[in-house]
PDB file of C-alpha atoms in Angstrom:
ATOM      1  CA  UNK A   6     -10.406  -1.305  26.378  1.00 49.00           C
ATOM      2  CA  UNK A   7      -9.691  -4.985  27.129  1.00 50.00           C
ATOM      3  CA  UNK A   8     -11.995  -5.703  23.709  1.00 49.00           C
ATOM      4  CA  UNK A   9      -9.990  -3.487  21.769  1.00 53.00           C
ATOM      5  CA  UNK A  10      -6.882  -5.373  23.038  1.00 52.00           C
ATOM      6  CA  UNK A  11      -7.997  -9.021  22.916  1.00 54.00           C
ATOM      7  CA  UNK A  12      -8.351  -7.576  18.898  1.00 53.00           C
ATOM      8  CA  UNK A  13      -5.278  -6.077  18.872  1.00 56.00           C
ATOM      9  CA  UNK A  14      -3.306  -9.398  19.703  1.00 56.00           C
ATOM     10  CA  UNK A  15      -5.507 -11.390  16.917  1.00 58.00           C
ATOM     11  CA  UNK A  16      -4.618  -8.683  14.326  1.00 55.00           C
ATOM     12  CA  UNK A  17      -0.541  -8.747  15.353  1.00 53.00           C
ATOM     13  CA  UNK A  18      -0.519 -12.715  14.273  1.00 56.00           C
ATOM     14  CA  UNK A  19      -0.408 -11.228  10.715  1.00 52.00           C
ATOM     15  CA  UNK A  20       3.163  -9.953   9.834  1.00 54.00           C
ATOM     16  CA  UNK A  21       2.649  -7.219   8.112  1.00 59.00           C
ATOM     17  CA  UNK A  22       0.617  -6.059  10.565  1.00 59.00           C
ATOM     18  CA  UNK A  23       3.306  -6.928  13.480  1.00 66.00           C
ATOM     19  CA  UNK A  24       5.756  -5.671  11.549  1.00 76.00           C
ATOM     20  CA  UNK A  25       4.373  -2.261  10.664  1.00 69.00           C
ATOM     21  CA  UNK A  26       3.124  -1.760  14.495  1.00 76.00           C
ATOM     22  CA  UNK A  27       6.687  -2.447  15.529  1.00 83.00           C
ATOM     23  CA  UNK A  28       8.076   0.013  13.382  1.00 85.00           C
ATOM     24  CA  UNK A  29       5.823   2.531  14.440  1.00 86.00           C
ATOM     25  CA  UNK A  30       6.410   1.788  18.238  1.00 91.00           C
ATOM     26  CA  UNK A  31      10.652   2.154  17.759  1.00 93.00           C
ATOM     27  CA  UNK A  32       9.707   5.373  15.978  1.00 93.00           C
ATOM     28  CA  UNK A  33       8.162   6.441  19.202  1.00 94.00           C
ATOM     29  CA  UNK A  34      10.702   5.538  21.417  1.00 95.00           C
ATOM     30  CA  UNK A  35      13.381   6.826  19.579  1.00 95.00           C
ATOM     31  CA  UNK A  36      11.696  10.357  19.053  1.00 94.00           C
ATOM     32  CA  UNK A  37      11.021  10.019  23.316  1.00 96.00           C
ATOM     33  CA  UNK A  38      14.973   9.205  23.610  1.00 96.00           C
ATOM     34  CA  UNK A  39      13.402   7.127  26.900  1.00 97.00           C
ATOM     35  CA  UNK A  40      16.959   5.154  27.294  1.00 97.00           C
ATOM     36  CA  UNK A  41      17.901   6.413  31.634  1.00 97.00           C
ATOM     37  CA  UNK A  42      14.576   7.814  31.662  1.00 98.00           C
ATOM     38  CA  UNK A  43      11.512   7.348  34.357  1.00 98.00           C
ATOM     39  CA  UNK A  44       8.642   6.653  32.496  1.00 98.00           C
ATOM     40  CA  UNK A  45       4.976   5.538  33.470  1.00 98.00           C
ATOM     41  CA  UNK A  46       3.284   3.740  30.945  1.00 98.00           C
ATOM     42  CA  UNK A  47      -0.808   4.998  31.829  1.00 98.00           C
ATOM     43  CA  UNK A  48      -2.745   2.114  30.465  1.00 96.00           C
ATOM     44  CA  UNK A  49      -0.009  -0.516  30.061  1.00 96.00           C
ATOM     45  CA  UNK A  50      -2.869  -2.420  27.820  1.00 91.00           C
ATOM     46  CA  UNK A  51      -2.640  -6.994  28.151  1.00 91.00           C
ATOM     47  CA  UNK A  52      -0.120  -7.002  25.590  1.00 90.00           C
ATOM     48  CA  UNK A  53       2.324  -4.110  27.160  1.00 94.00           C
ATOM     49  CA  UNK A  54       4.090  -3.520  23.967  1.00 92.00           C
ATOM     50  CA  UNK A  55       5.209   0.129  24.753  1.00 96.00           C
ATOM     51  CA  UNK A  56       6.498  -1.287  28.238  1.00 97.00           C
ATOM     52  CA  UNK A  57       8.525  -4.064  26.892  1.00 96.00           C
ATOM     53  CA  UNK A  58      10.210  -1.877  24.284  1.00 97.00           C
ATOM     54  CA  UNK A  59      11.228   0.869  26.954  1.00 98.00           C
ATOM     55  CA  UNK A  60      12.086  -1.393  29.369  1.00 97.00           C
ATOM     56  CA  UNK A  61      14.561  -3.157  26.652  1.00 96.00           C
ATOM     57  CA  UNK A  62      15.833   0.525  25.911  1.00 97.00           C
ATOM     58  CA  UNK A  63      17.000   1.060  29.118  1.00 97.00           C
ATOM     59  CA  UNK A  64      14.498   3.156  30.981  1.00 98.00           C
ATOM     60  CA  UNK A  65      13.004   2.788  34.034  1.00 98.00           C
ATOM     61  CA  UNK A  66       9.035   1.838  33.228  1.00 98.00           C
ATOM     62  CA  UNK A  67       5.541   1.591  35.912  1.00 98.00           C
ATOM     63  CA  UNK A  68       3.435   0.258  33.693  1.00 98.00           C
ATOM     64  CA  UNK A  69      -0.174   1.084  35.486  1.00 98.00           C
ATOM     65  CA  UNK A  70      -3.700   0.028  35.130  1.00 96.00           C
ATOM     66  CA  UNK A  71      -7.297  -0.200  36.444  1.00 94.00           C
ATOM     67  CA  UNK A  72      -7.811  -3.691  35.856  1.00 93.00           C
ATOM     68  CA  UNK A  73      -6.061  -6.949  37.236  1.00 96.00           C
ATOM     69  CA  UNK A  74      -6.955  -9.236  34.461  1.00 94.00           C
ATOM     70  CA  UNK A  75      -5.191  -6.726  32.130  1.00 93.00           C
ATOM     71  CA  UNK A  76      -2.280  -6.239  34.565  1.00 97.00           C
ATOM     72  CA  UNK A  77      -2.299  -9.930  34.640  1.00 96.00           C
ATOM     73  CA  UNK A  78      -2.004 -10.523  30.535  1.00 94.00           C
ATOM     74  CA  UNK A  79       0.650  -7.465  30.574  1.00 95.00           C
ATOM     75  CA  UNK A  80       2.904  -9.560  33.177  1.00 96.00           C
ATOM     76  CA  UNK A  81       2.841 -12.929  30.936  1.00 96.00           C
ATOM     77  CA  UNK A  82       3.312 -10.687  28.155  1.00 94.00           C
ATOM     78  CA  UNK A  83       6.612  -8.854  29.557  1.00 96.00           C
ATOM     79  CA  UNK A  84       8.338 -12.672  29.983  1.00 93.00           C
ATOM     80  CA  UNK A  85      10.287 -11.415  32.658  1.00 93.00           C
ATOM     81  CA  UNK A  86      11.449  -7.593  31.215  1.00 94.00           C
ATOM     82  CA  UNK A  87      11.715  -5.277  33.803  1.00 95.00           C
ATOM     83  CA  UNK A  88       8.599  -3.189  34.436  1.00 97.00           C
ATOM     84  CA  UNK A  89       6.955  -2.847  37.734  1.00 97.00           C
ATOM     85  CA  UNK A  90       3.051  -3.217  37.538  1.00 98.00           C
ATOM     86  CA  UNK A  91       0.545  -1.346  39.232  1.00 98.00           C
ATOM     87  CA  UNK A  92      -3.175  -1.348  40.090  1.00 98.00           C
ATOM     88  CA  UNK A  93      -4.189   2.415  39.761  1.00 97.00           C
ATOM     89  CA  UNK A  94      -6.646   5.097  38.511  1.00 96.00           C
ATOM     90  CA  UNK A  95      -5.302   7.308  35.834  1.00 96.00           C
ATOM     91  CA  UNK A  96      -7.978   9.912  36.845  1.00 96.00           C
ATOM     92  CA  UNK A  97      -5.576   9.690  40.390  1.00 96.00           C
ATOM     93  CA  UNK A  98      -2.227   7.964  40.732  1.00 97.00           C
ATOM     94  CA  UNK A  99      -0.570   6.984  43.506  1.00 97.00           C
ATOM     95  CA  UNK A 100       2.814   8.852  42.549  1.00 98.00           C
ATOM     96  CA  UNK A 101       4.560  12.121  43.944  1.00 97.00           C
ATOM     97  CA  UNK A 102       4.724  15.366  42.210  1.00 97.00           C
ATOM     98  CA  UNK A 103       6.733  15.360  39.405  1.00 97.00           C
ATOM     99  CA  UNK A 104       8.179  11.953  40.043  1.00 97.00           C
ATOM    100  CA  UNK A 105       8.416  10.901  36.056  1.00 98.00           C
ATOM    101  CA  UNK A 106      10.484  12.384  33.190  1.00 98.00           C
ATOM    102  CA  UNK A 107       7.743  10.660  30.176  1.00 98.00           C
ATOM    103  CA  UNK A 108       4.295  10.200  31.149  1.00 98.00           C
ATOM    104  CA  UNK A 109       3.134   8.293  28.382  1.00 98.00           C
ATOM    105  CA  UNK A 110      -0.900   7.559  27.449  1.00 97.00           C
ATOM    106  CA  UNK A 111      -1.158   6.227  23.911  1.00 95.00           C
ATOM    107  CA  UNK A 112      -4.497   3.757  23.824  1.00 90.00           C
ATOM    108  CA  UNK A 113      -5.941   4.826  26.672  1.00 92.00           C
ATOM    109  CA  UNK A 114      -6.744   8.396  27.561  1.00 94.00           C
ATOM    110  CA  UNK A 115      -9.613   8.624  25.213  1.00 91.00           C
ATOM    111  CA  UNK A 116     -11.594   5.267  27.035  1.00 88.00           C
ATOM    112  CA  UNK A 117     -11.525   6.831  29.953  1.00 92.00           C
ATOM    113  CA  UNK A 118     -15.086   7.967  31.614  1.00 91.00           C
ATOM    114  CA  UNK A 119     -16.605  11.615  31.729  1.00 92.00           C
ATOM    115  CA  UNK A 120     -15.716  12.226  28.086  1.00 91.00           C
ATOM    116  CA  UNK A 121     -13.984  15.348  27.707  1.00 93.00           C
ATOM    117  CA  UNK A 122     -13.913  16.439  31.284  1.00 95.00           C
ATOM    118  CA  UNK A 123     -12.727  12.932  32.143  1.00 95.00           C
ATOM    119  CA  UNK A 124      -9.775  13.104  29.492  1.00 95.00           C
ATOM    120  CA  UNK A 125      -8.948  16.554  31.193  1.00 97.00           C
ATOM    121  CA  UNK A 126      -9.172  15.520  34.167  1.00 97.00           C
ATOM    122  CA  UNK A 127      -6.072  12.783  33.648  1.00 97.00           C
ATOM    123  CA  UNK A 128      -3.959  15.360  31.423  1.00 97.00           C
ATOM    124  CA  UNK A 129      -4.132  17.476  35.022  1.00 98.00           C
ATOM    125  CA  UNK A 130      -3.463  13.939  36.996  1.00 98.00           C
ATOM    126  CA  UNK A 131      -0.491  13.531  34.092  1.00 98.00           C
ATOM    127  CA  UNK A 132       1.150  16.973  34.351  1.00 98.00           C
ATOM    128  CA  UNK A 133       0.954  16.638  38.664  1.00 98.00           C
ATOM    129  CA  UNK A 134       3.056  13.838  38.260  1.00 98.00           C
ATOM    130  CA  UNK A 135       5.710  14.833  35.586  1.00 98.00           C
ATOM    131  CA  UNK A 136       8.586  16.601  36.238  1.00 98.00           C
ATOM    132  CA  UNK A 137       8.791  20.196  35.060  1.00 97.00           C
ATOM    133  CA  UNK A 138      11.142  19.660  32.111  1.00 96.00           C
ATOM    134  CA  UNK A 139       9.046  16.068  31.049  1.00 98.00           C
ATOM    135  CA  UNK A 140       7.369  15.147  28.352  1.00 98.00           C
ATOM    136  CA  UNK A 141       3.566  14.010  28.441  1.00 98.00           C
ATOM    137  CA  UNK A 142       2.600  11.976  25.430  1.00 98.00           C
ATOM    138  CA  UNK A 143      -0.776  10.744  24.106  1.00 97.00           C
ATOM    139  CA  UNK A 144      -2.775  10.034  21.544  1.00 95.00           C
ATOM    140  CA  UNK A 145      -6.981  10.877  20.768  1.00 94.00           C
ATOM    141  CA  UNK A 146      -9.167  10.696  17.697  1.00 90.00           C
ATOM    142  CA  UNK A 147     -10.939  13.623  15.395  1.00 90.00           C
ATOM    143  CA  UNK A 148     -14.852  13.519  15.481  1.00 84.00           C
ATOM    144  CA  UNK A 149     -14.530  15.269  11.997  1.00 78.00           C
ATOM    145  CA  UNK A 150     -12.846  12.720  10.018  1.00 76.00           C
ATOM    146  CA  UNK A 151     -15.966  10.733   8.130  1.00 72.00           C
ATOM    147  CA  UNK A 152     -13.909   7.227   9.261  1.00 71.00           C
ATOM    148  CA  UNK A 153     -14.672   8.219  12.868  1.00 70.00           C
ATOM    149  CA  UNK A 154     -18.076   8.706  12.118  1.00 67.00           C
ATOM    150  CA  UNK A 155     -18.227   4.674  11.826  1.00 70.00           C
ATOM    151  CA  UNK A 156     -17.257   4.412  15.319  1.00 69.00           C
ATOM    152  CA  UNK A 157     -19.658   7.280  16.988  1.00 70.00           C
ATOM    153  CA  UNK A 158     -23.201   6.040  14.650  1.00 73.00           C
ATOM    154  CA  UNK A 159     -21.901   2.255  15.530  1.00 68.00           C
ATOM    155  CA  UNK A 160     -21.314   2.458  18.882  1.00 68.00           C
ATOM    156  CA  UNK A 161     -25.018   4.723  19.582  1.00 73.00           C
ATOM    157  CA  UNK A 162     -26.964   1.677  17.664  1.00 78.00           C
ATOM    158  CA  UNK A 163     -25.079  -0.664  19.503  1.00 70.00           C
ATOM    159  CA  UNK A 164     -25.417   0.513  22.591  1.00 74.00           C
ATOM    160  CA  UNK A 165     -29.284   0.848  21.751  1.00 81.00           C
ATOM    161  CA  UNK A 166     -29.469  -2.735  21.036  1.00 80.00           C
ATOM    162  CA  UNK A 167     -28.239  -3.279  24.276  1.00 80.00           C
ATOM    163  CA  UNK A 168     -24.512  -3.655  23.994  1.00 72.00           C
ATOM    164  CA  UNK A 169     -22.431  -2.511  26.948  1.00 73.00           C
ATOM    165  CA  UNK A 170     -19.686  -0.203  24.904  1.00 66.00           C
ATOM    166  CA  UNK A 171     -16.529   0.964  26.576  1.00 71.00           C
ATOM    167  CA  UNK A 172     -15.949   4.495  26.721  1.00 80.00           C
ATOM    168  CA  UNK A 173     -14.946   6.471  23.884  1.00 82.00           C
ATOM    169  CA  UNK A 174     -14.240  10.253  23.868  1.00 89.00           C
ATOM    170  CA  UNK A 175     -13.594  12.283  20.259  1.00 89.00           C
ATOM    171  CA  UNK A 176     -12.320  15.415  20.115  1.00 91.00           C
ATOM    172  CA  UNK A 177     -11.607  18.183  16.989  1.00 91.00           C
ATOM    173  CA  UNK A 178      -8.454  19.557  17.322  1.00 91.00           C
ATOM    174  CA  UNK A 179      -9.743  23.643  18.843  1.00 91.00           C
ATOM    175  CA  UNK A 180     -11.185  21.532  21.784  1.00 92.00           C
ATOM    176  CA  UNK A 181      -8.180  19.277  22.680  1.00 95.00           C
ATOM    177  CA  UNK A 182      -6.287  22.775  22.239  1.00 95.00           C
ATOM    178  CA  UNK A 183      -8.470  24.556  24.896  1.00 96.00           C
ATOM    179  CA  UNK A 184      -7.963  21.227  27.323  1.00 96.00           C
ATOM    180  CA  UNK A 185      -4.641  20.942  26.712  1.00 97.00           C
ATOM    181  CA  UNK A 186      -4.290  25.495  27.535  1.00 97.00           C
ATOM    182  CA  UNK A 187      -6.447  24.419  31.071  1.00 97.00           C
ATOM    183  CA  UNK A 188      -4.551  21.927  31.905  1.00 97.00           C
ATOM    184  CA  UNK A 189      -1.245  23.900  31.872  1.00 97.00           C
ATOM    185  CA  UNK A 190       0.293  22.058  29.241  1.00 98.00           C
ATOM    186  CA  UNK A 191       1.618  23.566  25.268  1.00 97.00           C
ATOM    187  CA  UNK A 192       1.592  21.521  22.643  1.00 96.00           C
ATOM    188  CA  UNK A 193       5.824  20.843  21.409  1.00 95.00           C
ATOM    189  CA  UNK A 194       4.731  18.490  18.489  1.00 94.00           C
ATOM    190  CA  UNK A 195       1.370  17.093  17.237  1.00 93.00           C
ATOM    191  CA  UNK A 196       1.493  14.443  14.753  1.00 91.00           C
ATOM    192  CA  UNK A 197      -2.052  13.679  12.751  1.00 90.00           C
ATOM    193  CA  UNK A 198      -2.183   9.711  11.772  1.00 87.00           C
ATOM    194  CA  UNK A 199      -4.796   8.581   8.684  1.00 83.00           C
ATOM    195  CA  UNK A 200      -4.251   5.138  10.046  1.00 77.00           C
ATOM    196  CA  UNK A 201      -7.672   2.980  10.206  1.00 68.00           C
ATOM    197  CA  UNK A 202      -6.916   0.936  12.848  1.00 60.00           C
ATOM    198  CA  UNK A 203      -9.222   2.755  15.424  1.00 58.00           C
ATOM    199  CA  UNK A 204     -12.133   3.436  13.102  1.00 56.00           C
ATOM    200  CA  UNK A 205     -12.132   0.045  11.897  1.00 59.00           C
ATOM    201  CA  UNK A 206     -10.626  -2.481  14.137  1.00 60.00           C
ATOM    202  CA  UNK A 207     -13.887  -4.328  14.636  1.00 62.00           C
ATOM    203  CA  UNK A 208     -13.988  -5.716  11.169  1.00 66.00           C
ATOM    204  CA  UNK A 209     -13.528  -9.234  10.680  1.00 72.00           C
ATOM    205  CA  UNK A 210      -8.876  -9.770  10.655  1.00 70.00           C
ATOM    206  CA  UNK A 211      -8.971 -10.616   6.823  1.00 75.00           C
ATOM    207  CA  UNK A 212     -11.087  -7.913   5.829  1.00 73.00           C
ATOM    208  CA  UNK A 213      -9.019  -5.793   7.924  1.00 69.00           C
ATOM    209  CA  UNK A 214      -5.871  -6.394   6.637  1.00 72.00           C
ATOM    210  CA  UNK A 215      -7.195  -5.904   2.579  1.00 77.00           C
ATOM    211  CA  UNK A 216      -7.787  -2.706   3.426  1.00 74.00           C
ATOM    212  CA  UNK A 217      -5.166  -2.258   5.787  1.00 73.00           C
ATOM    213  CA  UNK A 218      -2.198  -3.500   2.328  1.00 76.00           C
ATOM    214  CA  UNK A 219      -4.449  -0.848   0.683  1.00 78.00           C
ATOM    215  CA  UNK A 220      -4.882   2.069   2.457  1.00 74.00           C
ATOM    216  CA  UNK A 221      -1.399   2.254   4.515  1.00 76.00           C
ATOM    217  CA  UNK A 222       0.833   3.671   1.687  1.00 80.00           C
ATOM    218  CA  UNK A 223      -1.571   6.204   1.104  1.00 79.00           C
ATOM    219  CA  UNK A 224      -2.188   6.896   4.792  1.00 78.00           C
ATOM    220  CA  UNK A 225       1.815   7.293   5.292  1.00 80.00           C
ATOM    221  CA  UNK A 226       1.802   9.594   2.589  1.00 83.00           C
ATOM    222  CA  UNK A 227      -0.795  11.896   3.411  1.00 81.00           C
ATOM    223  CA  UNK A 228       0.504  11.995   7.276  1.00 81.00           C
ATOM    224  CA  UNK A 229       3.842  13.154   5.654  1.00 81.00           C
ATOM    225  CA  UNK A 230       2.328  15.924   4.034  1.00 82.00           C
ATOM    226  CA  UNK A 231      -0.106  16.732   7.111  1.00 78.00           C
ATOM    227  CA  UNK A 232       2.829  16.718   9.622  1.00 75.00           C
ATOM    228  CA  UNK A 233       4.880  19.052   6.811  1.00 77.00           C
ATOM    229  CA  UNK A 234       2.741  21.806   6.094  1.00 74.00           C
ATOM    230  CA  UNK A 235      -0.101  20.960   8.610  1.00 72.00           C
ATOM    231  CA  UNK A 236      -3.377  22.206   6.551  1.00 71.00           C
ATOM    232  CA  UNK A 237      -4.518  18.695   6.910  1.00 76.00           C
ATOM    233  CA  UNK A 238      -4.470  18.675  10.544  1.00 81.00           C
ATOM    234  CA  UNK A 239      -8.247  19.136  10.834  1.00 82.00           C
ATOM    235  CA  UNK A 240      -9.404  16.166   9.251  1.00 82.00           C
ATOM    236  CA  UNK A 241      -7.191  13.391  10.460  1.00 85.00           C
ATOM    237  CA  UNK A 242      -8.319  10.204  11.977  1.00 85.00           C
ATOM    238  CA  UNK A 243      -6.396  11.501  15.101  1.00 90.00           C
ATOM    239  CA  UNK A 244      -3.301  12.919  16.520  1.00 93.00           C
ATOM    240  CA  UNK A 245      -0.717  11.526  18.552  1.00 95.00           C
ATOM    241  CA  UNK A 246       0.564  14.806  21.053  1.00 97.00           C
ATOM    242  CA  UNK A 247       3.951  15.773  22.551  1.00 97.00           C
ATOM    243  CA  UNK A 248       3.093  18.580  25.617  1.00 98.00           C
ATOM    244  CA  UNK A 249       4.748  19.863  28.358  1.00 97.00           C
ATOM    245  CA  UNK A 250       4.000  22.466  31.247  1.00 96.00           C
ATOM    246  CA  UNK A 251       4.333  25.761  31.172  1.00 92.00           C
ATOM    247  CA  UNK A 252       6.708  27.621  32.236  1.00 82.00           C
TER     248      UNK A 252
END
């Protein structure tokens, strides 16, 4: 969401934290080999950070979203890179079948209304629009990890107080399976992430970044073992997902 985003941008003033987020993001793009590729960027976010960096690779990006003021920040953000903009729907693009070789959704999917339905709804809107031998990539978080739990018990007393909360879907990882199976999609690669940036990306920035000097070396290492052997799947803050249709 726009909140999440406006927090995002204060948090990426500290260097570490830019630094580390930019390593992470080359990681991606490098893994998604996006250089000649057509690639829609679902959600470009204000800051369109995964647009800018394929766009300087060499592919071809849309970067889309549902809100001008967002599509707005993403153009000053861009400074002129290459990436056409455009006011859509996720839940229902305005793009031919199979017109993209990456559809990629990392941010976003998971804010999107309807809650699970809603998510599957845009995986089927996703696969429509990628080619046969494309990739679709996202990203959701894990309802059994105790740091989501922060989010889910915040966000209900919030939102009893009267705070208007943007949409937030979790998932364990046997449900996004089953969505994933209706949608017509397998899973090529899932990677789980211990990261806390979701869970705790409200807290004040200097709190934030203690823990963040803290927790990331552990975090990298346990992701390492989780992506290796895979038996701590279950409990991870999230995963980020690599999927394609069936054949």
């Amino acid at each position: 969401g726009r909140l999440q985003g406006t927090r995002l941008k204060e948090i990426l003033k500290e260097s570490e934290a830019r630094e580390h987020v930019k390593k992470a993001n080359e990681e991606i793009a490098k893994e998604l080999r996006v250089e000649g590729k057509r690639i829609i960027d679902a959600g470009v976010g204000p800051l369109a950070r995964f647009s800018s960096l394929f766009s300087e690779l060499g592919a071809e990006v849309i970067g889309v979203d549902l809100s001008r003021a967002v599509l707005e920040s993403a153009k000053t953000a861009l400074n002129g890179r290459r990436v056409d903009l455009t006011l859509a729907d996720i839940m229902n693009l305005p793009f031919k079948e199979e017109s993209f070789d990456i559809s990629f959704c990392v941010g976003t999917i998971f804010h999107l209304p309807g809650g699970q339905q809603g998510v599957e709804k845009a995986l089927k809107e996703l696969a429509r629009i990628t080619k046969q031998d494309g990739i679709i990539y996202f990203n959701v978080e894990n309802y059994l990890n105790p740091m989501s739990w922060t989010q889910i018990f915040g966000r209900k007393i919030l939102t009893l107080l009267g705070a208007n909360m943007p949409h937030h879907t979790f998932f364990n990882y046997f449900s996004l399976l089953k969505i994933i199976e209706r949608c017509g999609l397998r899973v090529i690669e899932v990677k789980t992430t211990f990261e806390l940036w979701g869970p705790l990306l409200f807290l004040p920035t200097p709190i934030l970044m203690r823990l963040f000097k803290i927790w990331q070396p552990v975090s990298e290492r346990i992701s390492k073992i989780s992506n290796k052997n895979g038996f701590l799947r279950f409990v991870g803050v999230g995963w980020y997902l690599r999927v394609k249709k069936m054949e």
